[in-house]
GROMACS .gro file of C-alpha atoms in nm:
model
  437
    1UNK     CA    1  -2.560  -1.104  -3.682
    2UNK     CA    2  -2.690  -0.930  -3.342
    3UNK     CA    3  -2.543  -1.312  -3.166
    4UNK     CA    4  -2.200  -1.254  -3.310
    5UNK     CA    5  -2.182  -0.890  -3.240
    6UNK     CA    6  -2.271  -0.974  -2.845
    7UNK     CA    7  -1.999  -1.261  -2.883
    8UNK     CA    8  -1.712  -1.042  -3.015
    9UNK     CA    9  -1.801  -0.758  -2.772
   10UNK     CA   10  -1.782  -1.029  -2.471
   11UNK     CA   11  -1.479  -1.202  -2.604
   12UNK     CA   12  -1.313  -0.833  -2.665
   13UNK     CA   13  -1.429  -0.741  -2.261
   14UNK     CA   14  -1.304  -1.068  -2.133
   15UNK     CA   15  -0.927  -1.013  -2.290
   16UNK     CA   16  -0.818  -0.812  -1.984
   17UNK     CA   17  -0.937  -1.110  -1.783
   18UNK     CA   18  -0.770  -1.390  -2.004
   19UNK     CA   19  -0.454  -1.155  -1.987
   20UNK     CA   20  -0.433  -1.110  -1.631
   21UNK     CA   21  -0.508  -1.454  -1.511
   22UNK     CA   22  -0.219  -1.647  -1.742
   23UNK     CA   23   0.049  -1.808  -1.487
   24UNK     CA   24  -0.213  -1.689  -1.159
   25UNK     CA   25  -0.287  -1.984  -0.940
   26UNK     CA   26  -0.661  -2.080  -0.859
   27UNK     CA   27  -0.771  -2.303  -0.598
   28UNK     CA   28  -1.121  -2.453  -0.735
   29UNK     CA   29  -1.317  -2.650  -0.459
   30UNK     CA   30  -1.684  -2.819  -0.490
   31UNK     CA   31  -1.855  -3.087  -0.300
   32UNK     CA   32  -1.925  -3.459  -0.404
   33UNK     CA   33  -2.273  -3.391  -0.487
   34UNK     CA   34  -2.124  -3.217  -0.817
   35UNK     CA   35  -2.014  -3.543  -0.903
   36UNK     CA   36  -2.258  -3.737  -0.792
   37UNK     CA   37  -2.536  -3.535  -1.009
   38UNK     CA   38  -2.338  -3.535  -1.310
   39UNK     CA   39  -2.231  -3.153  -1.282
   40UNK     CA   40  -1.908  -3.258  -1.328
   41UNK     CA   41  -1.915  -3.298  -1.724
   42UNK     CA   42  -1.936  -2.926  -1.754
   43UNK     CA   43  -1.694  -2.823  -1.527
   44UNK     CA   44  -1.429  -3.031  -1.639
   45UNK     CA   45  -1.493  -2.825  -1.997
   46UNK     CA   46  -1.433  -2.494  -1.823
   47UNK     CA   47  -1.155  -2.613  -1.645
   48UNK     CA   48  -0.995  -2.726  -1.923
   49UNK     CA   49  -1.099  -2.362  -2.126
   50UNK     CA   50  -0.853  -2.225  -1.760
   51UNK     CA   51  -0.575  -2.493  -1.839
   52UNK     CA   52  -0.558  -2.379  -2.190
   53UNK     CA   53  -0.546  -2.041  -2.064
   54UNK     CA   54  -0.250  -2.106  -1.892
   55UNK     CA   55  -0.428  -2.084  -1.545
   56UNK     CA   56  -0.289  -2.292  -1.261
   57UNK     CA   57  -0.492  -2.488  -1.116
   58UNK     CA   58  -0.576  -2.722  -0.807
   59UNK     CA   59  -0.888  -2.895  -0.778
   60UNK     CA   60  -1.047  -3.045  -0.404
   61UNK     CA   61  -1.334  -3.247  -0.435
   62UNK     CA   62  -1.541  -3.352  -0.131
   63UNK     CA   63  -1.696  -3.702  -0.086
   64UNK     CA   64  -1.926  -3.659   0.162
   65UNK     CA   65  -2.260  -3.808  -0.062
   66UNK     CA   66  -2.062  -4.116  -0.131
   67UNK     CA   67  -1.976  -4.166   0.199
   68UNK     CA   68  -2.329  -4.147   0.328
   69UNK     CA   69  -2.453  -4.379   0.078
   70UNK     CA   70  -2.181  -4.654   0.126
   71UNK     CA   71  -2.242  -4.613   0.519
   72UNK     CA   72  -2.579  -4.657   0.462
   73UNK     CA   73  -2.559  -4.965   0.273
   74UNK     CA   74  -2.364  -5.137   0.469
   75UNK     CA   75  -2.574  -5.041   0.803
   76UNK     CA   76  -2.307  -4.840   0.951
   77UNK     CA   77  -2.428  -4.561   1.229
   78UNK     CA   78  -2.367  -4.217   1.097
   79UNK     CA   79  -2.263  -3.961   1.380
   80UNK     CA   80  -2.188  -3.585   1.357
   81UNK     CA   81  -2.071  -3.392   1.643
   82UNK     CA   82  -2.125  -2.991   1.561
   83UNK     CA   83  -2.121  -3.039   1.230
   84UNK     CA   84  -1.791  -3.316   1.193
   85UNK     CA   85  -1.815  -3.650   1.118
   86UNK     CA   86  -1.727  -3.912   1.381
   87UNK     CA   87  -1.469  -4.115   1.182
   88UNK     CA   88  -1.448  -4.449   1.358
   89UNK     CA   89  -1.253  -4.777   1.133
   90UNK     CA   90  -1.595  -4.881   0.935
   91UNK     CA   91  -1.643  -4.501   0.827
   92UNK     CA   92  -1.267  -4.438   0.723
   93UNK     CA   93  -1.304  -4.785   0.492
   94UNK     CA   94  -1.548  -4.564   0.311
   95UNK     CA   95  -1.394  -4.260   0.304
   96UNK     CA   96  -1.114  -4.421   0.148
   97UNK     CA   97  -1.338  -4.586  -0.140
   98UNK     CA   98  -1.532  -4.290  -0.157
   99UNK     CA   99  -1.202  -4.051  -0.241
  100UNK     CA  100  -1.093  -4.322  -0.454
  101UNK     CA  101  -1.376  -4.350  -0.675
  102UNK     CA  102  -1.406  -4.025  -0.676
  103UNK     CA  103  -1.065  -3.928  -0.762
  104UNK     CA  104  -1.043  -4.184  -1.065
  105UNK     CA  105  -1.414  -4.034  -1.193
  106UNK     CA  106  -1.246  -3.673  -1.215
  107UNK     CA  107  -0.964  -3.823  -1.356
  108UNK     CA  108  -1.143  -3.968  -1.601
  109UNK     CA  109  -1.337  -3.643  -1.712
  110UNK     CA  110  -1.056  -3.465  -1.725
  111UNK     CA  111  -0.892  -3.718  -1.983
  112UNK     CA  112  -1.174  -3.659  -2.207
  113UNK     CA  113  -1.096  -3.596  -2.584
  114UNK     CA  114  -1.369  -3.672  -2.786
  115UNK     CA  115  -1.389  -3.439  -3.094
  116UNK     CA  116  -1.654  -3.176  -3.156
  117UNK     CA  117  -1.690  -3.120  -2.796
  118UNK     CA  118  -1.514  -2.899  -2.532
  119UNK     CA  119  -1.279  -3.145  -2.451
  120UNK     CA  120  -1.154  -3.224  -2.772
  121UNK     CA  121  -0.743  -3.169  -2.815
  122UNK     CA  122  -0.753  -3.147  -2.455
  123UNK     CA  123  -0.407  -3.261  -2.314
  124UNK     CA  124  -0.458  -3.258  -1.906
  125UNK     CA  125  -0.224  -3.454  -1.716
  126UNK     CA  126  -0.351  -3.456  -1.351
  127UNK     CA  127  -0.122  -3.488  -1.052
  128UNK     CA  128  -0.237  -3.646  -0.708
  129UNK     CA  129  -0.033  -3.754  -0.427
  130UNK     CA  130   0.044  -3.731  -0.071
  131UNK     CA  131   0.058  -3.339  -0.100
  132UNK     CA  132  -0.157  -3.328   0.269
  133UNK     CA  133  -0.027  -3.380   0.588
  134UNK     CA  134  -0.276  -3.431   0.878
  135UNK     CA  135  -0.358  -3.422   1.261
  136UNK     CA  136  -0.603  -3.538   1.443
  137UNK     CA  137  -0.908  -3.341   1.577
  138UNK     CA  138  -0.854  -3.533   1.878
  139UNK     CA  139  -1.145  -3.517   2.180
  140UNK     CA  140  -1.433  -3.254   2.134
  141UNK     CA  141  -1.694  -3.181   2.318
  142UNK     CA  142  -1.661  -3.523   2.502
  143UNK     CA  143  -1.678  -3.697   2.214
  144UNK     CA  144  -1.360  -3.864   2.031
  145UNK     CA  145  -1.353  -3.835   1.632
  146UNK     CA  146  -1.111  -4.032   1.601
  147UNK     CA  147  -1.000  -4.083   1.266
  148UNK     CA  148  -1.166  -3.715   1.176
  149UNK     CA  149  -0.826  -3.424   1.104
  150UNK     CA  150  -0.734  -3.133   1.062
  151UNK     CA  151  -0.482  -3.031   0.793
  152UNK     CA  152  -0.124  -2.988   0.909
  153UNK     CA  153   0.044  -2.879   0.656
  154UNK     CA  154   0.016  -2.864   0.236
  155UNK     CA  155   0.365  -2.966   0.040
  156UNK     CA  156   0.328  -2.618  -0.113
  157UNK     CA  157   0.676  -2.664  -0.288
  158UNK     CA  158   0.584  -3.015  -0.404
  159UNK     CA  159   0.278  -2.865  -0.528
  160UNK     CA  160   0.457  -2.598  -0.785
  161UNK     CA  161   0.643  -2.822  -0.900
  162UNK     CA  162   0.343  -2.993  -1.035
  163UNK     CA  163   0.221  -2.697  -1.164
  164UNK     CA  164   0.539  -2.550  -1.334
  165UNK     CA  165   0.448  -2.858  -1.531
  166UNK     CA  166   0.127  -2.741  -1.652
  167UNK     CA  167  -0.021  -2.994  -1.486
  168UNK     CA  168  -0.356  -3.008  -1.228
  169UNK     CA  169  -0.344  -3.084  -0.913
  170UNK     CA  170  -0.611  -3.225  -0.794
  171UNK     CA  171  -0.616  -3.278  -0.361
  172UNK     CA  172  -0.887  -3.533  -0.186
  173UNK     CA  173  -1.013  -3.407   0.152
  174UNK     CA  174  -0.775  -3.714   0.308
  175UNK     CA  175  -0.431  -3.648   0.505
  176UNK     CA  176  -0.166  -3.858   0.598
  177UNK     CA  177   0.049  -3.830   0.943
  178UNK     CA  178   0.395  -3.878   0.984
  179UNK     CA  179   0.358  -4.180   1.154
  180UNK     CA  180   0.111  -4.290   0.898
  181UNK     CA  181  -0.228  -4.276   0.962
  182UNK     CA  182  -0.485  -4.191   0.771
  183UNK     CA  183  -0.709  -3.821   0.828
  184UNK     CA  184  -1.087  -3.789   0.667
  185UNK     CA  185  -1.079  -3.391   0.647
  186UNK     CA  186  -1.346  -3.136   0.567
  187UNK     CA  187  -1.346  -3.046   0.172
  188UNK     CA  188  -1.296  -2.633   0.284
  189UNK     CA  189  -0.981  -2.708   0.550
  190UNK     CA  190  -0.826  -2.827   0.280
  191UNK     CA  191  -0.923  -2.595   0.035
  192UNK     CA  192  -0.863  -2.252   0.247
  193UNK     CA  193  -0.504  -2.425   0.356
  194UNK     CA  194  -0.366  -2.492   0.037
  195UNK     CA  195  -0.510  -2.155  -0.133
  196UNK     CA  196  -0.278  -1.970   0.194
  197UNK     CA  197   0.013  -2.214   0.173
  198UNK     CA  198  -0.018  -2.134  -0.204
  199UNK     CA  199  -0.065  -1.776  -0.213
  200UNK     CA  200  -0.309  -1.855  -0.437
  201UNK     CA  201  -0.472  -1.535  -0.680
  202UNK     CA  202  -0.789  -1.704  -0.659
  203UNK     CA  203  -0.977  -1.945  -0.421
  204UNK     CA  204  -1.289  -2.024  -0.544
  205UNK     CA  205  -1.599  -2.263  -0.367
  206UNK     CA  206  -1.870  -2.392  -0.583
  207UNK     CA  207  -2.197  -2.444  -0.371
  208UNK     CA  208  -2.564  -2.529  -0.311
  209UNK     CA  209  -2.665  -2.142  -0.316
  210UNK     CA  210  -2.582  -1.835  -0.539
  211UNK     CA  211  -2.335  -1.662  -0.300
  212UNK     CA  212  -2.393  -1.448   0.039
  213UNK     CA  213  -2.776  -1.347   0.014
  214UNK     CA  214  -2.841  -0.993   0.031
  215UNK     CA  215  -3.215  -0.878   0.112
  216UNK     CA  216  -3.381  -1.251   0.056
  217UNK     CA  217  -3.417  -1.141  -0.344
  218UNK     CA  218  -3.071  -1.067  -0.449
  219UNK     CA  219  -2.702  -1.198  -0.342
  220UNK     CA  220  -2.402  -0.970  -0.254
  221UNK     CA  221  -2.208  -0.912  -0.581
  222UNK     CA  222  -1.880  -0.830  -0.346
  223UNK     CA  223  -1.802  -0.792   0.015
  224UNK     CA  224  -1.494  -0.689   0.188
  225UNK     CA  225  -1.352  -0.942   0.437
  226UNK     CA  226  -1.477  -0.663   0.768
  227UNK     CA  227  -1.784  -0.664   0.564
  228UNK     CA  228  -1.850  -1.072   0.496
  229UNK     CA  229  -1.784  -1.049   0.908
  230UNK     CA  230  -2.052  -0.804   0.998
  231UNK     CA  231  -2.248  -1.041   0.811
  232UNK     CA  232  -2.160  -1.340   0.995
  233UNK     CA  233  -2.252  -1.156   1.311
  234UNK     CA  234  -2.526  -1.016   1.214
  235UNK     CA  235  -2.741  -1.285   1.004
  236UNK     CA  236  -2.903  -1.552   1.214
  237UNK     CA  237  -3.029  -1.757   0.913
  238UNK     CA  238  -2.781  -1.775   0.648
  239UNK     CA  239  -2.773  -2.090   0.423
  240UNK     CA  240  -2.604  -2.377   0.589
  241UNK     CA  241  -2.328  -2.413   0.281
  242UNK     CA  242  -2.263  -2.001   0.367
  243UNK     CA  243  -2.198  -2.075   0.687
  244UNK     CA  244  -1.932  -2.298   0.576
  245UNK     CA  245  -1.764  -2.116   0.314
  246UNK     CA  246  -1.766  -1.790   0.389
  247UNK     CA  247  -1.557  -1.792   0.743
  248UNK     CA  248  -1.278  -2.024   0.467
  249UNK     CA  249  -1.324  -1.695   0.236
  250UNK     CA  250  -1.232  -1.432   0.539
  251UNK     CA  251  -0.926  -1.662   0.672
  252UNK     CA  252  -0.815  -1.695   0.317
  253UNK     CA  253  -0.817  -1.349   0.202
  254UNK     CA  254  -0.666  -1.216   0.590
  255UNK     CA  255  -0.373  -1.444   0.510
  256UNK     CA  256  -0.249  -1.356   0.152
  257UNK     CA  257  -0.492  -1.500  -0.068
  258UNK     CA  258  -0.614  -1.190  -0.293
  259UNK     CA  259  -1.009  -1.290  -0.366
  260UNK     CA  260  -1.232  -1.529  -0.260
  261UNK     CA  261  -1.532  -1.656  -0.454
  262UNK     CA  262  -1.836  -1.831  -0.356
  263UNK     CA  263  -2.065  -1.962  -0.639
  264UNK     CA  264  -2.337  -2.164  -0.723
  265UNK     CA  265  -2.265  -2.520  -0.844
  266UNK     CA  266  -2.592  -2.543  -1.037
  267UNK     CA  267  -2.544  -2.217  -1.265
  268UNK     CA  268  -2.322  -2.400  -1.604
  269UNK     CA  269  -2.092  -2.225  -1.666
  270UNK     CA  270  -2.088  -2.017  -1.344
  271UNK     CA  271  -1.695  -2.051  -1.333
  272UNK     CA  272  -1.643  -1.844  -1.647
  273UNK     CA  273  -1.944  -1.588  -1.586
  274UNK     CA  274  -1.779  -1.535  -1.219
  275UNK     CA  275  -1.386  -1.486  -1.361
  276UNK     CA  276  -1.491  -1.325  -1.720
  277UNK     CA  277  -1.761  -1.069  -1.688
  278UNK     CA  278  -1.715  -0.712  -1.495
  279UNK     CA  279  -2.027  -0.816  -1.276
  280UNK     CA  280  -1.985  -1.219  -1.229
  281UNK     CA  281  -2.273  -1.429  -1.091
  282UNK     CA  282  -2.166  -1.470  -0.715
  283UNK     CA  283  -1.980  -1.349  -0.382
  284UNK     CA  284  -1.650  -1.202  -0.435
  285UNK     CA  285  -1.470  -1.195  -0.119
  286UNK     CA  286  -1.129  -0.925  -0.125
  287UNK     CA  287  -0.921  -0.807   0.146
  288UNK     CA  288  -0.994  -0.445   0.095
  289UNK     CA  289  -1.248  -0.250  -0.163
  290UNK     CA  290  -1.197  -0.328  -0.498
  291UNK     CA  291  -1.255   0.057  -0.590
  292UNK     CA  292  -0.939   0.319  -0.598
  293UNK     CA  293  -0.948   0.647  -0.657
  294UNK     CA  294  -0.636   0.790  -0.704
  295UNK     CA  295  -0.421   1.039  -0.937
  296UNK     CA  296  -0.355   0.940  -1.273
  297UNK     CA  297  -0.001   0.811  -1.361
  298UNK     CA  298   0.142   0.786  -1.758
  299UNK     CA  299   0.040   0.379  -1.757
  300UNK     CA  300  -0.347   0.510  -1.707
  301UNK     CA  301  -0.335   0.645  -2.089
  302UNK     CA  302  -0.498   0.411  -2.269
  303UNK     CA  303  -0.725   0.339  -2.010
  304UNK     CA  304  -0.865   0.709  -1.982
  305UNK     CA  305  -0.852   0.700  -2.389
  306UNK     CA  306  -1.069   0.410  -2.386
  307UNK     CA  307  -1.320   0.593  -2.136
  308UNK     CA  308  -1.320   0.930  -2.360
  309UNK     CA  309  -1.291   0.823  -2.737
  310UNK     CA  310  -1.677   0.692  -2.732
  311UNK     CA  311  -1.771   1.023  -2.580
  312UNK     CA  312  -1.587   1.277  -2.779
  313UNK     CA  313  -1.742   1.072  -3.084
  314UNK     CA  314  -2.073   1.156  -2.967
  315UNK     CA  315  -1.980   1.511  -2.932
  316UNK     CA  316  -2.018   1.480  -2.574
  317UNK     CA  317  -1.612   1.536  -2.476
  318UNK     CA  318  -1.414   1.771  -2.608
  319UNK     CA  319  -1.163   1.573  -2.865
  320UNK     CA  320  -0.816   1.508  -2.697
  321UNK     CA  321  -0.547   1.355  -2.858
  322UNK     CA  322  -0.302   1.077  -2.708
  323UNK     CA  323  -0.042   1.378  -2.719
  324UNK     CA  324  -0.190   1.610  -2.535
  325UNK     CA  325  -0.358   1.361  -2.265
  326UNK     CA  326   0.032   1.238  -2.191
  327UNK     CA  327   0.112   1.601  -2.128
  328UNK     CA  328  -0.193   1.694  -1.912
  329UNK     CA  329  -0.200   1.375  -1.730
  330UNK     CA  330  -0.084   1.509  -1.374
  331UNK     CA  331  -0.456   1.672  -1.419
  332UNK     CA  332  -0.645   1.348  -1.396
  333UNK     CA  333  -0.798   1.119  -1.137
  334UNK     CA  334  -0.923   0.784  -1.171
  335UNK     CA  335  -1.115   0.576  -1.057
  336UNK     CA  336  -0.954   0.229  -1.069
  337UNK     CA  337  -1.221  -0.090  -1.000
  338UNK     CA  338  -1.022  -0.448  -0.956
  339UNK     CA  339  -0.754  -0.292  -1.191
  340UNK     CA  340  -0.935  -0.189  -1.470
  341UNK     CA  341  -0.999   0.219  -1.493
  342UNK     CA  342  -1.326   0.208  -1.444
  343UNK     CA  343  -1.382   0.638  -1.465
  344UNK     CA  344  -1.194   0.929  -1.512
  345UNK     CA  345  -1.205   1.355  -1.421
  346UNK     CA  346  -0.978   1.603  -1.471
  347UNK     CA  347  -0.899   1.935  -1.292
  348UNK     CA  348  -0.730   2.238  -1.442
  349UNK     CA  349  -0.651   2.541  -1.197
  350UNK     CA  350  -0.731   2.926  -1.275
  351UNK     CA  351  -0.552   3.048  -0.922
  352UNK     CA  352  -0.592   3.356  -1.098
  353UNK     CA  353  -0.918   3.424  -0.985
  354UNK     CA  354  -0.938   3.110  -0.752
  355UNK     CA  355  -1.125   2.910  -0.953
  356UNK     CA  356  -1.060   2.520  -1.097
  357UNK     CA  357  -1.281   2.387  -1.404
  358UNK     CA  358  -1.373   1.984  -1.382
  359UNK     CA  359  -1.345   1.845  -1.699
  360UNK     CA  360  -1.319   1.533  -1.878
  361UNK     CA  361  -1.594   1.321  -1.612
  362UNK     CA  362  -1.627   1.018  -1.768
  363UNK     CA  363  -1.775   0.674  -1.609
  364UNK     CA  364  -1.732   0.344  -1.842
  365UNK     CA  365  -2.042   0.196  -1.932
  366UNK     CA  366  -1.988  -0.115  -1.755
  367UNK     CA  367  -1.993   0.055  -1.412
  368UNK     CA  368  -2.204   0.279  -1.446
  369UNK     CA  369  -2.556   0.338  -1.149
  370UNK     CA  370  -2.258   0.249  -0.897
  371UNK     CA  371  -2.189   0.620  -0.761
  372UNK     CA  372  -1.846   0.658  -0.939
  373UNK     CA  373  -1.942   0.964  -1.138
  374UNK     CA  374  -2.023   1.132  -0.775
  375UNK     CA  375  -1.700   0.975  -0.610
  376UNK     CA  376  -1.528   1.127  -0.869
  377UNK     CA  377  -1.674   1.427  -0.794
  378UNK     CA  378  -1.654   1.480  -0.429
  379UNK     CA  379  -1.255   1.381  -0.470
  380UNK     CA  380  -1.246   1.624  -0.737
  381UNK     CA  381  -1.387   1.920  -0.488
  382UNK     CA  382  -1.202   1.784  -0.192
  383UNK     CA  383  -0.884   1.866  -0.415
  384UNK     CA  384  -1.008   2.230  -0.539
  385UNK     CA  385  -1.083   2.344  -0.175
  386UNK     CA  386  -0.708   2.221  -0.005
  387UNK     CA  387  -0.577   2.414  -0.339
  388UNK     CA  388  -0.789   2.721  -0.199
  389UNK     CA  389  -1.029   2.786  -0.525
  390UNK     CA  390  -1.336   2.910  -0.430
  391UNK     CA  391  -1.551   2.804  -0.800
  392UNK     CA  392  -1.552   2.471  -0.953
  393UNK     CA  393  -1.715   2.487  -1.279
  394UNK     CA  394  -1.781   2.310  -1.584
  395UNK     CA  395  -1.880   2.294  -1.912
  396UNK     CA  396  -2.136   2.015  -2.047
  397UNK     CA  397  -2.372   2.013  -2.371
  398UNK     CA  398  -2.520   1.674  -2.255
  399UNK     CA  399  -2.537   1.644  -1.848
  400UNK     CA  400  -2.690   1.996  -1.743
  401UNK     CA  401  -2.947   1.806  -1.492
  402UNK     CA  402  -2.669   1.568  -1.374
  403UNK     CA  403  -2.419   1.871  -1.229
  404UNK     CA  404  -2.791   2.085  -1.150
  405UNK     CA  405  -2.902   1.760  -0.920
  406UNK     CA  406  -2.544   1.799  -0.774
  407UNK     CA  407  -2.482   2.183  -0.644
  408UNK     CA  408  -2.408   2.357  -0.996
  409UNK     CA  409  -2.582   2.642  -1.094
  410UNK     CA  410  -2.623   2.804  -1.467
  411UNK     CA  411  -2.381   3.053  -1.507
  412UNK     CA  412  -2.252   3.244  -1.874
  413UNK     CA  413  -1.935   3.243  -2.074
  414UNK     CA  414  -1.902   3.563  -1.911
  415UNK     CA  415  -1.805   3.444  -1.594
  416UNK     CA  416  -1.566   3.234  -1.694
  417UNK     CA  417  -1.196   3.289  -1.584
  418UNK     CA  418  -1.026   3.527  -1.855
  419UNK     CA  419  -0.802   3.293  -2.028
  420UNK     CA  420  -1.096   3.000  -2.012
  421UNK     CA  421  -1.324   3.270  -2.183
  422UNK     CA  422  -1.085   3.313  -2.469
  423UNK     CA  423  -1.076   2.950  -2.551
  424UNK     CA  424  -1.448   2.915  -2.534
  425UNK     CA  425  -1.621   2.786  -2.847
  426UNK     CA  426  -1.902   2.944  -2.948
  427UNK     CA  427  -2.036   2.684  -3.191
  428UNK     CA  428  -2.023   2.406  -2.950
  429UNK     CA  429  -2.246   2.626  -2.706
  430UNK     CA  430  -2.113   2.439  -2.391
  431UNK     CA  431  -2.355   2.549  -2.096
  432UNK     CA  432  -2.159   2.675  -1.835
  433UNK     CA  433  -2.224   2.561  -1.429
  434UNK     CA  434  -2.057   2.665  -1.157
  435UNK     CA  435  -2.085   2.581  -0.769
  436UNK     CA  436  -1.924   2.753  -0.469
  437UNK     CA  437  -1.652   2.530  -0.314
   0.00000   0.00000   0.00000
């Protein structure tokens, strides 16, 4: 029973998510090496969990392990300049069977339909084509990598067209020219290019580590784009796979591509922890901070409701009906986190004797140890001094030491503002705090 109440409270706190991301686009990219190992199998389930969803999607796979090991066998030098592959004839031949295996091997997993497993009733149709155009790198640092490109261009329009048909798109890291030759390309150029030329909702890199390390122990659970930069310039020994992705995740998300993830390709089921739970299990990469505090609007209803209801059941909140919330809702903030309403205050003026009570500060369980309860607040005092009160108070039966830790200080029903003291209930015996603005 206690593993079916968990699963019906996740499933009920992911329906937001499975709302919101029906028709969005999400650009999906992972190396070779997740084919290679086998990590494949379960990624192909959760990406066809996103298809049925009704999640667009476009998959780039990289090739790089199979191209080492065919070079290898057949004795063929392997040369890097800064990181890029020299790509002279014999290493293009096995680029070109290393995409091509690799292609047909996704393909393949994707097909799937074997009952009693993920994949059964699956119905994927998977599109690949000349959707890349290419140019070469051309001369660097002295050396020529010849048949080694850069993406051109991505046939963005060509692309939709695949995916108005519900179908996936799946993009090699190869690139044709107009006059055509043939491009080996780096897995994340072609990932970060088609997520822009997309305008893709989501761009999303599955790799060796967890996401951007933090302190050594932990990894950051979300970074602004000025943020992930300080980080660039400031870390000397970030994980080689970081130093890859995350400069893709900045360009990206500068250029119309609302969040970035970066994720670890050995976590299963990483994908659907990262896009269906509040705190994910990576790096999520946004233009700006994901956290809004702003004034409440008539759509933020049933949000606020959904804050309050648990509390007023617990005798914490003062009961407030639907009704009434509608009427008083030019009184409330909130504080919005990657569009859910993530906390809530309210503030109702006594200019009468210059006073304002705060009411109604509520924080949603899910966010809660993150500050919001104080950035609520501050805003909430910022507002009451450039209305010129001079009191804030409150009243609380539960959080006392909370408003005490935070300026308040124990005052009476007495010195309430007359027409608050007339509407005070004495069975509830609310303490009363106040603090000097």
């Amino acid at each position: 029973m206690k593993d079916t109440t968990h699963f019906v409270h996740w499933f009920r706190s992911a329906a937001p998510y499975i709302h919101g991301f029906r028709g969005k686009t999400f650009v999906i990219a992972f190396g070779g090496e997740l084919v290679a190992e086998g990590g494949f199998v379960q990624l192909a389930h959760d990406v066809n969990l996103l298809n049925s969803l009704g999640v667009r999607l476009v998959l780039i796979h990289g090739v790089r392990p199979q191209v080492e090991a065919r070079l290898t066998e057949n004795g063929t030098a392997i040369r890097y300049v800064n990181g890029l592959r020299v790509t002279d004839d014999a290493a293009l031949a096995c680029v070109k069977e290393a995409a091509g295996t690799v292609r047909v091997e996704i393909e393949a997993l994707l097909s799937l339909g074997i009952a009693n497993t993920p994949m059964a009733g699956a119905d994927i149709r998977v599109a690949s084509g000349n959707f890349v155009t290419a140019q070469p790198l051309g001369v660097r640092d002295g050396v020529d990598l010849l048949h080694t490109g850069e993406v051109r261009k991505i046939d963005a329009a060509a692309i939709r067209r695949r995916l108005d048909q519900h179908d996936i798109v799946l993009l090699s890291p190869i690139g044709y020219s107009p006059t055509g030759e043939i491009f080996n390309l780096s897995l994340e150029d072609v990932a970060t290019q088609a997520a822009v030329e997309l305008a893709a909702d989501k761009l999303i890199f599955l790799m060796e580590t967890e996401g951007v390390p933090d302190d050594g122990q932990t990894i950051h659970n979300a970074l602004t784009v000025n943020e992930a930069r300080q980080i660039l310039d400031r870390e000397a020994q970030l994980p080689e796979d970081v130093t890859y992705y995350l400069p893709c995740a900045i360009t990206a998300c500068t250029q119309g591509v609302k969040r970035a993830h970066l994720i670890s390709r050995h976590r299963d089921g990483a994908l659907l922890s990262e896009l269906f739970t509040r705190e994910g299990v990576g790096t999520l990469v946004t233009p700006a901070p994901l956290e809004t505090l702003r004034p409440a609007t008539i759509d933020d209803v049933g949000g606020i409701l959904g804050l309050i209801e648990p509390l007023e059941r617990e005798g914490i909140l003062v009961r407030r009906s639907r009704e009434l919330l509608e009427i008083e809702i030019d009184r409330f903030l909130v504080l919005e986190s990657d569009g859910v309403v993530a906390g809530c205050a309210a503030l109702y003026p006594f200019p009468e004797e210059e006073a304002a009570e705060l009411a109604c500060l509520a924080v949603s369980r899910d966010f809660r140890g993150r500050g919001f309860g104080d950035l609520l607040l501050d805003e909430a005092e910022k507002r009451g001094r450039k209305a010129g009160f001079k009191h804030l108070f409150v009243l609380t039966t539960r959080t006392e030491h909370w408003f005490e830790e935070r300026g308040f200080v124990d005052s009476s029903p007495d010195h309430l503002p007359k027409r608050k003291q007339a509407l005070y209930n004495y069975k509830r015996k609310s303490k009363v705090l106040q603090k000097t603005l």
